[in-house]
XYZ file of C-alpha atoms in Angstrom:
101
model
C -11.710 -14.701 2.840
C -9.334 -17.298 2.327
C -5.981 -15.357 1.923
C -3.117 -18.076 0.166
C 0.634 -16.269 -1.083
C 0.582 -14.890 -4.445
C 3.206 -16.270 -7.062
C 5.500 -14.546 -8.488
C 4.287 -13.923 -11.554
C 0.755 -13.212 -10.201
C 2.961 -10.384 -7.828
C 4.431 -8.993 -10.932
C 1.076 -9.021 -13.123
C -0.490 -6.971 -10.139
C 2.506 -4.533 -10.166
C 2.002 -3.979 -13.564
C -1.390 -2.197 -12.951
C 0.116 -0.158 -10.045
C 3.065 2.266 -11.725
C 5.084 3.355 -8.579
C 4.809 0.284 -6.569
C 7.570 -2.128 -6.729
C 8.823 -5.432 -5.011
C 10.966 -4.888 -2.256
C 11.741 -8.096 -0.768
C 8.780 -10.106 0.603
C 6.934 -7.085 0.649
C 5.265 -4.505 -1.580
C 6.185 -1.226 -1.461
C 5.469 2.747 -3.055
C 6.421 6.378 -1.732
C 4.916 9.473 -2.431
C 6.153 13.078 -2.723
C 3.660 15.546 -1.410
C 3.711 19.231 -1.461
C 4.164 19.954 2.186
C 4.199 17.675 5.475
C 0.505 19.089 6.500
C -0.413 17.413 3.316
C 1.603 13.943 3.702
C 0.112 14.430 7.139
C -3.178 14.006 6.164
C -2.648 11.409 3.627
C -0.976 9.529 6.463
C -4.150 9.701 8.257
C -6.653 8.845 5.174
C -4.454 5.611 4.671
C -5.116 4.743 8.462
C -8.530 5.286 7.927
C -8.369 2.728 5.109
C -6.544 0.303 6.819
C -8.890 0.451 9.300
C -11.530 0.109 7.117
C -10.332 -3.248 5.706
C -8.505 -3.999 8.777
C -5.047 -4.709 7.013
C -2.524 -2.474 7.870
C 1.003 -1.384 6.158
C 4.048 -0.414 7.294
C 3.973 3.642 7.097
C 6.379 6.224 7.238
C 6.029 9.844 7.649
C 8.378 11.796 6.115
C 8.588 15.791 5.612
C 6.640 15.752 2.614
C 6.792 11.959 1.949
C 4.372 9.136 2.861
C 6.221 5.597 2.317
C 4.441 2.313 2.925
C 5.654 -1.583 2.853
C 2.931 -4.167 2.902
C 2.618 -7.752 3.149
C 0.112 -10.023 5.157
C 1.650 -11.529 8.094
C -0.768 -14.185 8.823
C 0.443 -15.872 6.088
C 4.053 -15.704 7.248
C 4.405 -12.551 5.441
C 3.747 -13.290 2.249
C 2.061 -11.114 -0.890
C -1.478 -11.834 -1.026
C -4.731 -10.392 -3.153
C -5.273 -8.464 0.368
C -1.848 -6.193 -0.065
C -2.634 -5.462 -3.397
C -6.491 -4.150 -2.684
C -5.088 -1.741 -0.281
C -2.459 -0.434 -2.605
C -5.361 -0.301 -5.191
C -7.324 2.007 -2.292
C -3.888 4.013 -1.631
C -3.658 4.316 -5.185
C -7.385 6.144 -5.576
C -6.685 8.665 -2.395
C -3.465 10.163 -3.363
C -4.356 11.951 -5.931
C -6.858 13.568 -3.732
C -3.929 14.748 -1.911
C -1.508 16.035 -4.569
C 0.773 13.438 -4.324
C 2.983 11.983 -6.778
């Protein structure tokens, strides 16, 4: 797949369909609040799974009961592509799984 940087617009449009996620510099970015850390624990460790899966991979934090993640695609100097925006789409489908909001 031939990854090229999203616009601007495009990178807003995209947002738009993901409530919670938001622009933080050259990066996309969304945290969750989860109901204990066993549970943002696990989350953690579904994401992994997904990033391995589609062998992209965030920026993410463990908190107490919070999972953060930043995301951009570096081999294209770090810039927002289609490829940051599936996995947030697949982030996006899990959580609820895992209670968080």
């Amino acid at each position: 797949m031939l990854l090229e940087p999203l616009s601007q617009k495009e990178i807003e449009d995209r947002l738009a369909e993901l409530p919670g996620w938001s622009r933080d510099g050259d990066r996309i970015a969304r945290s969750y609040r989860l109901g204990s850390h066993f549970a943002a624990t696990a989350m953690v460790v579904h994401i992994a799974q997904v990033q391995d899966e589609l062998d992209h991979h965030s920026d993410l934090t463990l908190g107490y009961n919070t999972v953060s993640l930043t995301v951009n695609t570096h081999s294209v100097g770090g810039a927002v592509t289609e490829r940051d925006f599936e996995l947030a789409r697949r982030v996006e489908e899990l959580a609820p799984g895992h209670g968080a909001s």
